[in-house]
Amino acid sequence: MSAVDIAGGVAAIQERIGAACARCGRKIDEVRLMGVSKFHSRDAAEAAWDAGIRLFGESRVQEAAEKFEGFREEKPGTELHLIGALQRNKAKAAVSLFDCVESADRDELIAELGRLAASRNTPLGVLLELNAGEESKSGYASEDDLFRGAETLLAWPNLEPRGLMIMAPYTTDTALIRRAFRSLASVQRKLETRFPEADWSCLSMGMSGDFEIAIEEGSTLVRVGTAIFGERRTGGSLTGGSLP
Ligand SMILES: *Cc1c(COP(=O)(O)O)cnc(C)c1O
């Protein structure tokens, strides 16, 4: 079976990020690259680290806890973000594992994170997730709901607001995708006006299929899985190519 060339994938994505930045007059260091290692092995995450990835995204608490056990001690400078839906009964484990929860989309969840984060030495980073409409399920359903989430977030001293996250609708219609990214940038400007005391500078938007559009619309963090690690194995057996 042919292994995925993770180092080659990282280099290719970094080049495309650079080209996208150049096209729209942005600096390459304005955009961070996250390696989304969900459903991939620890070995794959280590290969990405060796290729220069320092920020990893995982969508499940338990999987991340197992995969990244001892990882940060071995590989200093590693940062780990939760990008998937968080159940309240997993909040405690999430607060002790992640540097940032990007998928905060309910006031009760934020309050729970706030209570639990009191036990941390450093504040827990939080991004508020906006729902992109269409068929997506996650994220605050409206701007006003999200603003209330921002108020809740600001009330907890050991939570650190960092900005916003969105998943573009699952479609090939690039106009719809662009519109979702643009709406997130617009909500960010409103947040900055309404709550100038906090830092909302992170715009986490863009995945393997749409990160270049996201960069054109102001993304500061692109979350790339498939284009680095290959297709995810979401069940079934791995047979590994054809036999001779
Ligand atoms: C899985 C996932 C990604 C990565 O998606 P790819 O298309 O594999 O790059 C990014 N963001 C979130 C929230 C995800 O769940």
PDB file of N, CA, C and O in Angstrom, residues 19-64:
ATOM      1  N   ALA A  19       0.419  31.438  -2.356  1.00  0.00           N
ATOM      2  CA  ALA A  19      -0.075  31.973  -3.626  1.00  0.00           C
ATOM      3  C   ALA A  19      -1.396  32.715  -3.422  1.00  0.00           C
ATOM      4  O   ALA A  19      -1.613  33.786  -3.992  1.00  0.00           O
ATOM      5  N   ALA A  20      -2.270  32.145  -2.584  1.00  0.00           N
ATOM      6  CA  ALA A  20      -3.558  32.799  -2.325  1.00  0.00           C
ATOM      7  C   ALA A  20      -3.343  34.140  -1.630  1.00  0.00           C
ATOM      8  O   ALA A  20      -3.978  35.146  -1.962  1.00  0.00           O
ATOM      9  N   CYS A  21      -2.422  34.182  -0.680  1.00  0.00           N
ATOM     10  CA  CYS A  21      -2.107  35.439   0.016  1.00  0.00           C
ATOM     11  C   CYS A  21      -1.576  36.467  -0.977  1.00  0.00           C
ATOM     12  O   CYS A  21      -1.987  37.632  -0.962  1.00  0.00           O
ATOM     13  N   ALA A  22      -0.680  36.031  -1.851  1.00  0.00           N
ATOM     14  CA  ALA A  22      -0.088  36.946  -2.826  1.00  0.00           C
ATOM     15  C   ALA A  22      -1.163  37.530  -3.737  1.00  0.00           C
ATOM     16  O   ALA A  22      -1.155  38.726  -4.039  1.00  0.00           O
ATOM     17  N   ARG A  23      -2.114  36.681  -4.151  1.00  0.00           N
ATOM     18  CA  ARG A  23      -3.178  37.148  -5.050  1.00  0.00           C
ATOM     19  C   ARG A  23      -4.021  38.245  -4.417  1.00  0.00           C
ATOM     20  O   ARG A  23      -4.532  39.117  -5.094  1.00  0.00           O
ATOM     21  N   CYS A  24      -4.213  38.179  -3.097  1.00  0.00           N
ATOM     22  CA  CYS A  24      -5.096  39.186  -2.492  1.00  0.00           C
ATOM     23  C   CYS A  24      -4.332  40.156  -1.597  1.00  0.00           C
ATOM     24  O   CYS A  24      -4.930  40.854  -0.778  1.00  0.00           O
ATOM     25  N   GLY A  25      -3.025  40.204  -1.772  1.00  0.00           N
ATOM     26  CA  GLY A  25      -2.241  41.227  -1.076  1.00  0.00           C
ATOM     27  C   GLY A  25      -2.142  41.034   0.424  1.00  0.00           C
ATOM     28  O   GLY A  25      -2.011  41.996   1.177  1.00  0.00           O
ATOM     29  N   ARG A  26      -2.189  39.780   0.860  1.00  0.00           N
ATOM     30  CA  ARG A  26      -2.007  39.524   2.291  1.00  0.00           C
ATOM     31  C   ARG A  26      -0.632  38.914   2.534  1.00  0.00           C
ATOM     32  O   ARG A  26      -0.005  38.390   1.623  1.00  0.00           O
ATOM     33  N   LYS A  27      -0.199  38.985   3.792  1.00  0.00           N
ATOM     34  CA  LYS A  27       1.094  38.381   4.135  1.00  0.00           C
ATOM     35  C   LYS A  27       0.874  36.941   4.566  1.00  0.00           C
ATOM     36  O   LYS A  27      -0.083  36.622   5.247  1.00  0.00           O
ATOM     37  N   ILE A  28       1.802  36.086   4.175  1.00  0.00           N
ATOM     38  CA  ILE A  28       1.628  34.652   4.442  1.00  0.00           C
ATOM     39  C   ILE A  28       1.566  34.371   5.946  1.00  0.00           C
ATOM     40  O   ILE A  28       0.876  33.456   6.384  1.00  0.00           O
ATOM     41  N   ASP A  29       2.231  35.176   6.755  1.00  0.00           N
ATOM     42  CA  ASP A  29       2.204  34.898   8.201  1.00  0.00           C
ATOM     43  C   ASP A  29       0.907  35.362   8.870  1.00  0.00           C
ATOM     44  O   ASP A  29       0.734  35.230  10.076  1.00  0.00           O
ATOM     45  N   GLU A  30      -0.016  35.885   8.084  1.00  0.00           N
ATOM     46  CA  GLU A  30      -1.341  36.213   8.634  1.00  0.00           C
ATOM     47  C   GLU A  30      -2.239  34.978   8.695  1.00  0.00           C
ATOM     48  O   GLU A  30      -3.321  35.020   9.282  1.00  0.00           O
ATOM     49  N   VAL A  31      -1.820  33.899   8.022  1.00  0.00           N
ATOM     50  CA  VAL A  31      -2.683  32.722   7.922  1.00  0.00           C
ATOM     51  C   VAL A  31      -1.982  31.508   8.539  1.00  0.00           C
ATOM     52  O   VAL A  31      -0.919  31.095   8.091  1.00  0.00           O
ATOM     53  N   ARG A  32      -2.594  30.961   9.575  1.00  0.00           N
ATOM     54  CA  ARG A  32      -2.034  29.746  10.194  1.00  0.00           C
ATOM     55  C   ARG A  32      -2.629  28.514   9.540  1.00  0.00           C
ATOM     56  O   ARG A  32      -3.807  28.490   9.197  1.00  0.00           O
ATOM     57  N   LEU A  33      -1.802  27.489   9.453  1.00  0.00           N
ATOM     58  CA  LEU A  33      -2.258  26.219   8.893  1.00  0.00           C
ATOM     59  C   LEU A  33      -2.432  25.195  10.011  1.00  0.00           C
ATOM     60  O   LEU A  33      -1.486  24.867  10.721  1.00  0.00           O
ATOM     61  N   MET A  34      -3.674  24.726  10.164  1.00  0.00           N
ATOM     62  CA  MET A  34      -3.957  23.647  11.110  1.00  0.00           C
ATOM     63  C   MET A  34      -3.974  22.318  10.363  1.00  0.00           C
ATOM     64  O   MET A  34      -4.572  22.225   9.288  1.00  0.00           O
ATOM     65  N   GLY A  35      -3.360  21.305  10.927  1.00  0.00           N
ATOM     66  CA  GLY A  35      -3.484  19.958  10.396  1.00  0.00           C
ATOM     67  C   GLY A  35      -4.626  19.256  11.116  1.00  0.00           C
ATOM     68  O   GLY A  35      -4.581  19.068  12.324  1.00  0.00           O
ATOM     69  N   VAL A  36      -5.662  18.917  10.376  1.00  0.00           N
ATOM     70  CA  VAL A  36      -6.815  18.244  10.986  1.00  0.00           C
ATOM     71  C   VAL A  36      -6.568  16.739  10.944  1.00  0.00           C
ATOM     72  O   VAL A  36      -6.713  16.089   9.911  1.00  0.00           O
ATOM     73  N   SER A  37      -6.183  16.207  12.097  1.00  0.00           N
ATOM     74  CA  SER A  37      -5.703  14.822  12.157  1.00  0.00           C
ATOM     75  C   SER A  37      -6.773  13.827  12.584  1.00  0.00           C
ATOM     76  O   SER A  37      -6.478  12.659  12.807  1.00  0.00           O
ATOM     77  N   LYS A  38      -8.017  14.279  12.676  1.00  0.00           N
ATOM     78  CA  LYS A  38      -9.099  13.366  13.091  1.00  0.00           C
ATOM     79  C   LYS A  38      -9.146  12.134  12.182  1.00  0.00           C
ATOM     80  O   LYS A  38      -8.982  12.257  10.966  1.00  0.00           O
ATOM     81  N   PHE A  39      -9.382  10.993  12.809  1.00  0.00           N
ATOM     82  CA  PHE A  39      -9.437   9.697  12.113  1.00  0.00           C
ATOM     83  C   PHE A  39      -8.097   9.241  11.541  1.00  0.00           C
ATOM     84  O   PHE A  39      -8.019   8.217  10.877  1.00  0.00           O
ATOM     85  N   HIS A  40      -7.055  10.025  11.762  1.00  0.00           N
ATOM     86  CA  HIS A  40      -5.731   9.586  11.327  1.00  0.00           C
ATOM     87  C   HIS A  40      -4.889   9.209  12.543  1.00  0.00           C
ATOM     88  O   HIS A  40      -5.203   9.582  13.658  1.00  0.00           O
ATOM     89  N   SER A  41      -3.815   8.488  12.294  1.00  0.00           N
ATOM     90  CA  SER A  41      -3.042   7.904  13.385  1.00  0.00           C
ATOM     91  C   SER A  41      -2.101   8.913  14.033  1.00  0.00           C
ATOM     92  O   SER A  41      -1.840   9.988  13.503  1.00  0.00           O
ATOM     93  N   ARG A  42      -1.596   8.516  15.167  1.00  0.00           N
ATOM     94  CA  ARG A  42      -0.543   9.293  15.824  1.00  0.00           C
ATOM     95  C   ARG A  42       0.681   9.422  14.922  1.00  0.00           C
ATOM     96  O   ARG A  42       1.292  10.479  14.855  1.00  0.00           O
ATOM     97  N   ASP A  43       1.025   8.333  14.233  1.00  0.00           N
ATOM     98  CA  ASP A  43       2.169   8.389  13.316  1.00  0.00           C
ATOM     99  C   ASP A  43       1.977   9.476  12.262  1.00  0.00           C
ATOM    100  O   ASP A  43       2.911  10.197  11.910  1.00  0.00           O
ATOM    101  N   ALA A  44       0.744   9.575  11.770  1.00  0.00           N
ATOM    102  CA  ALA A  44       0.452  10.596  10.756  1.00  0.00           C
ATOM    103  C   ALA A  44       0.620  11.992  11.358  1.00  0.00           C
ATOM    104  O   ALA A  44       1.210  12.888  10.737  1.00  0.00           O
ATOM    105  N   ALA A  45       0.135  12.164  12.594  1.00  0.00           N
ATOM    106  CA  ALA A  45       0.277  13.476  13.254  1.00  0.00           C
ATOM    107  C   ALA A  45       1.755  13.798  13.466  1.00  0.00           C
ATOM    108  O   ALA A  45       2.189  14.943  13.273  1.00  0.00           O
ATOM    109  N   GLU A  46       2.526  12.788  13.836  1.00  0.00           N
ATOM    110  CA  GLU A  46       3.959  13.022  14.041  1.00  0.00           C
ATOM    111  C   GLU A  46       4.658  13.388  12.732  1.00  0.00           C
ATOM    112  O   GLU A  46       5.524  14.268  12.704  1.00  0.00           O
ATOM    113  N   ALA A  47       4.249  12.748  11.652  1.00  0.00           N
ATOM    114  CA  ALA A  47       4.836  13.080  10.344  1.00  0.00           C
ATOM    115  C   ALA A  47       4.501  14.528   9.971  1.00  0.00           C
ATOM    116  O   ALA A  47       5.342  15.246   9.417  1.00  0.00           O
ATOM    117  N   ALA A  48       3.285  14.948  10.302  1.00  0.00           N
ATOM    118  CA  ALA A  48       2.894  16.341  10.012  1.00  0.00           C
ATOM    119  C   ALA A  48       3.716  17.307  10.867  1.00  0.00           C
ATOM    120  O   ALA A  48       4.143  18.368  10.397  1.00  0.00           O
ATOM    121  N   TRP A  49       3.933  16.921  12.109  1.00  0.00           N
ATOM    122  CA  TRP A  49       4.753  17.772  12.998  1.00  0.00           C
ATOM    123  C   TRP A  49       6.159  17.912  12.419  1.00  0.00           C
ATOM    124  O   TRP A  49       6.713  19.015  12.348  1.00  0.00           O
ATOM    125  N   ASP A  50       6.710  16.774  11.974  1.00  0.00           N
ATOM    126  CA  ASP A  50       8.051  16.804  11.378  1.00  0.00           C
ATOM    127  C   ASP A  50       8.084  17.687  10.128  1.00  0.00           C
ATOM    128  O   ASP A  50       9.117  18.239   9.781  1.00  0.00           O
ATOM    129  N   ALA A  51       6.935  17.794   9.465  1.00  0.00           N
ATOM    130  CA  ALA A  51       6.861  18.624   8.253  1.00  0.00           C
ATOM    131  C   ALA A  51       6.554  20.083   8.590  1.00  0.00           C
ATOM    132  O   ALA A  51       6.372  20.903   7.688  1.00  0.00           O
ATOM    133  N   GLY A  52       6.455  20.400   9.874  1.00  0.00           N
ATOM    134  CA  GLY A  52       6.307  21.802  10.266  1.00  0.00           C
ATOM    135  C   GLY A  52       4.965  22.193  10.856  1.00  0.00           C
ATOM    136  O   GLY A  52       4.781  23.329  11.289  1.00  0.00           O
ATOM    137  N   ILE A  53       4.021  21.258  10.894  1.00  0.00           N
ATOM    138  CA  ILE A  53       2.713  21.584  11.489  1.00  0.00           C
ATOM    139  C   ILE A  53       2.838  21.656  13.009  1.00  0.00           C
ATOM    140  O   ILE A  53       3.391  20.738  13.634  1.00  0.00           O
ATOM    141  N   ARG A  54       2.347  22.731  13.603  1.00  0.00           N
ATOM    142  CA  ARG A  54       2.375  22.859  15.060  1.00  0.00           C
ATOM    143  C   ARG A  54       0.973  22.921  15.656  1.00  0.00           C
ATOM    144  O   ARG A  54       0.789  22.740  16.850  1.00  0.00           O
ATOM    145  N   LEU A  55       0.004  23.202  14.827  1.00  0.00           N
ATOM    146  CA  LEU A  55      -1.378  23.314  15.297  1.00  0.00           C
ATOM    147  C   LEU A  55      -2.188  22.155  14.726  1.00  0.00           C
ATOM    148  O   LEU A  55      -2.195  21.933  13.509  1.00  0.00           O
ATOM    149  N   PHE A  56      -2.845  21.401  15.627  1.00  0.00           N
ATOM    150  CA  PHE A  56      -3.638  20.254  15.212  1.00  0.00           C
ATOM    151  C   PHE A  56      -5.092  20.445  15.617  1.00  0.00           C
ATOM    152  O   PHE A  56      -5.390  21.028  16.655  1.00  0.00           O
ATOM    153  N   GLY A  57      -5.974  19.930  14.771  1.00  0.00           N
ATOM    154  CA  GLY A  57      -7.405  19.986  15.070  1.00  0.00           C
ATOM    155  C   GLY A  57      -7.964  18.583  15.155  1.00  0.00           C
ATOM    156  O   GLY A  57      -7.652  17.728  14.323  1.00  0.00           O
ATOM    157  N   GLU A  58      -8.778  18.359  16.183  1.00  0.00           N
ATOM    158  CA  GLU A  58      -9.435  17.073  16.375  1.00  0.00           C
ATOM    159  C   GLU A  58     -10.912  17.330  16.649  1.00  0.00           C
ATOM    160  O   GLU A  58     -11.273  18.353  17.231  1.00  0.00           O
ATOM    161  N   SER A  59     -11.750  16.372  16.233  1.00  0.00           N
ATOM    162  CA  SER A  59     -13.179  16.601  16.408  1.00  0.00           C
ATOM    163  C   SER A  59     -13.790  15.791  17.549  1.00  0.00           C
ATOM    164  O   SER A  59     -14.931  16.021  17.918  1.00  0.00           O
ATOM    165  N   ARG A  60     -13.031  14.846  18.104  1.00  0.00           N
ATOM    166  CA  ARG A  60     -13.579  14.043  19.200  1.00  0.00           C
ATOM    167  C   ARG A  60     -12.610  14.036  20.368  1.00  0.00           C
ATOM    168  O   ARG A  60     -11.415  13.773  20.198  1.00  0.00           O
ATOM    169  N   VAL A  61     -13.154  14.251  21.555  1.00  0.00           N
ATOM    170  CA  VAL A  61     -12.323  14.398  22.743  1.00  0.00           C
ATOM    171  C   VAL A  61     -11.546  13.115  23.043  1.00  0.00           C
ATOM    172  O   VAL A  61     -10.329  13.138  23.240  1.00  0.00           O
ATOM    173  N   GLN A  62     -12.256  11.982  23.045  1.00  0.00           N
ATOM    174  CA  GLN A  62     -11.624  10.715  23.424  1.00  0.00           C
ATOM    175  C   GLN A  62     -10.498  10.330  22.457  1.00  0.00           C
ATOM    176  O   GLN A  62      -9.399   9.968  22.863  1.00  0.00           O
ATOM    177  N   GLU A  63     -10.796  10.456  21.174  1.00  0.00           N
ATOM    178  CA  GLU A  63      -9.798  10.128  20.160  1.00  0.00           C
ATOM    179  C   GLU A  63      -8.558  11.012  20.301  1.00  0.00           C
ATOM    180  O   GLU A  63      -7.414  10.543  20.236  1.00  0.00           O
ATOM    181  N   ALA A  64      -8.796  12.292  20.536  1.00  0.00           N
ATOM    182  CA  ALA A  64      -7.680  13.237  20.671  1.00  0.00           C
ATOM    183  C   ALA A  64      -6.848  12.926  21.907  1.00  0.00           C
ATOM    184  O   ALA A  64      -5.617  12.984  21.877  1.00  0.00           O
TER     185      ALA A  64
END
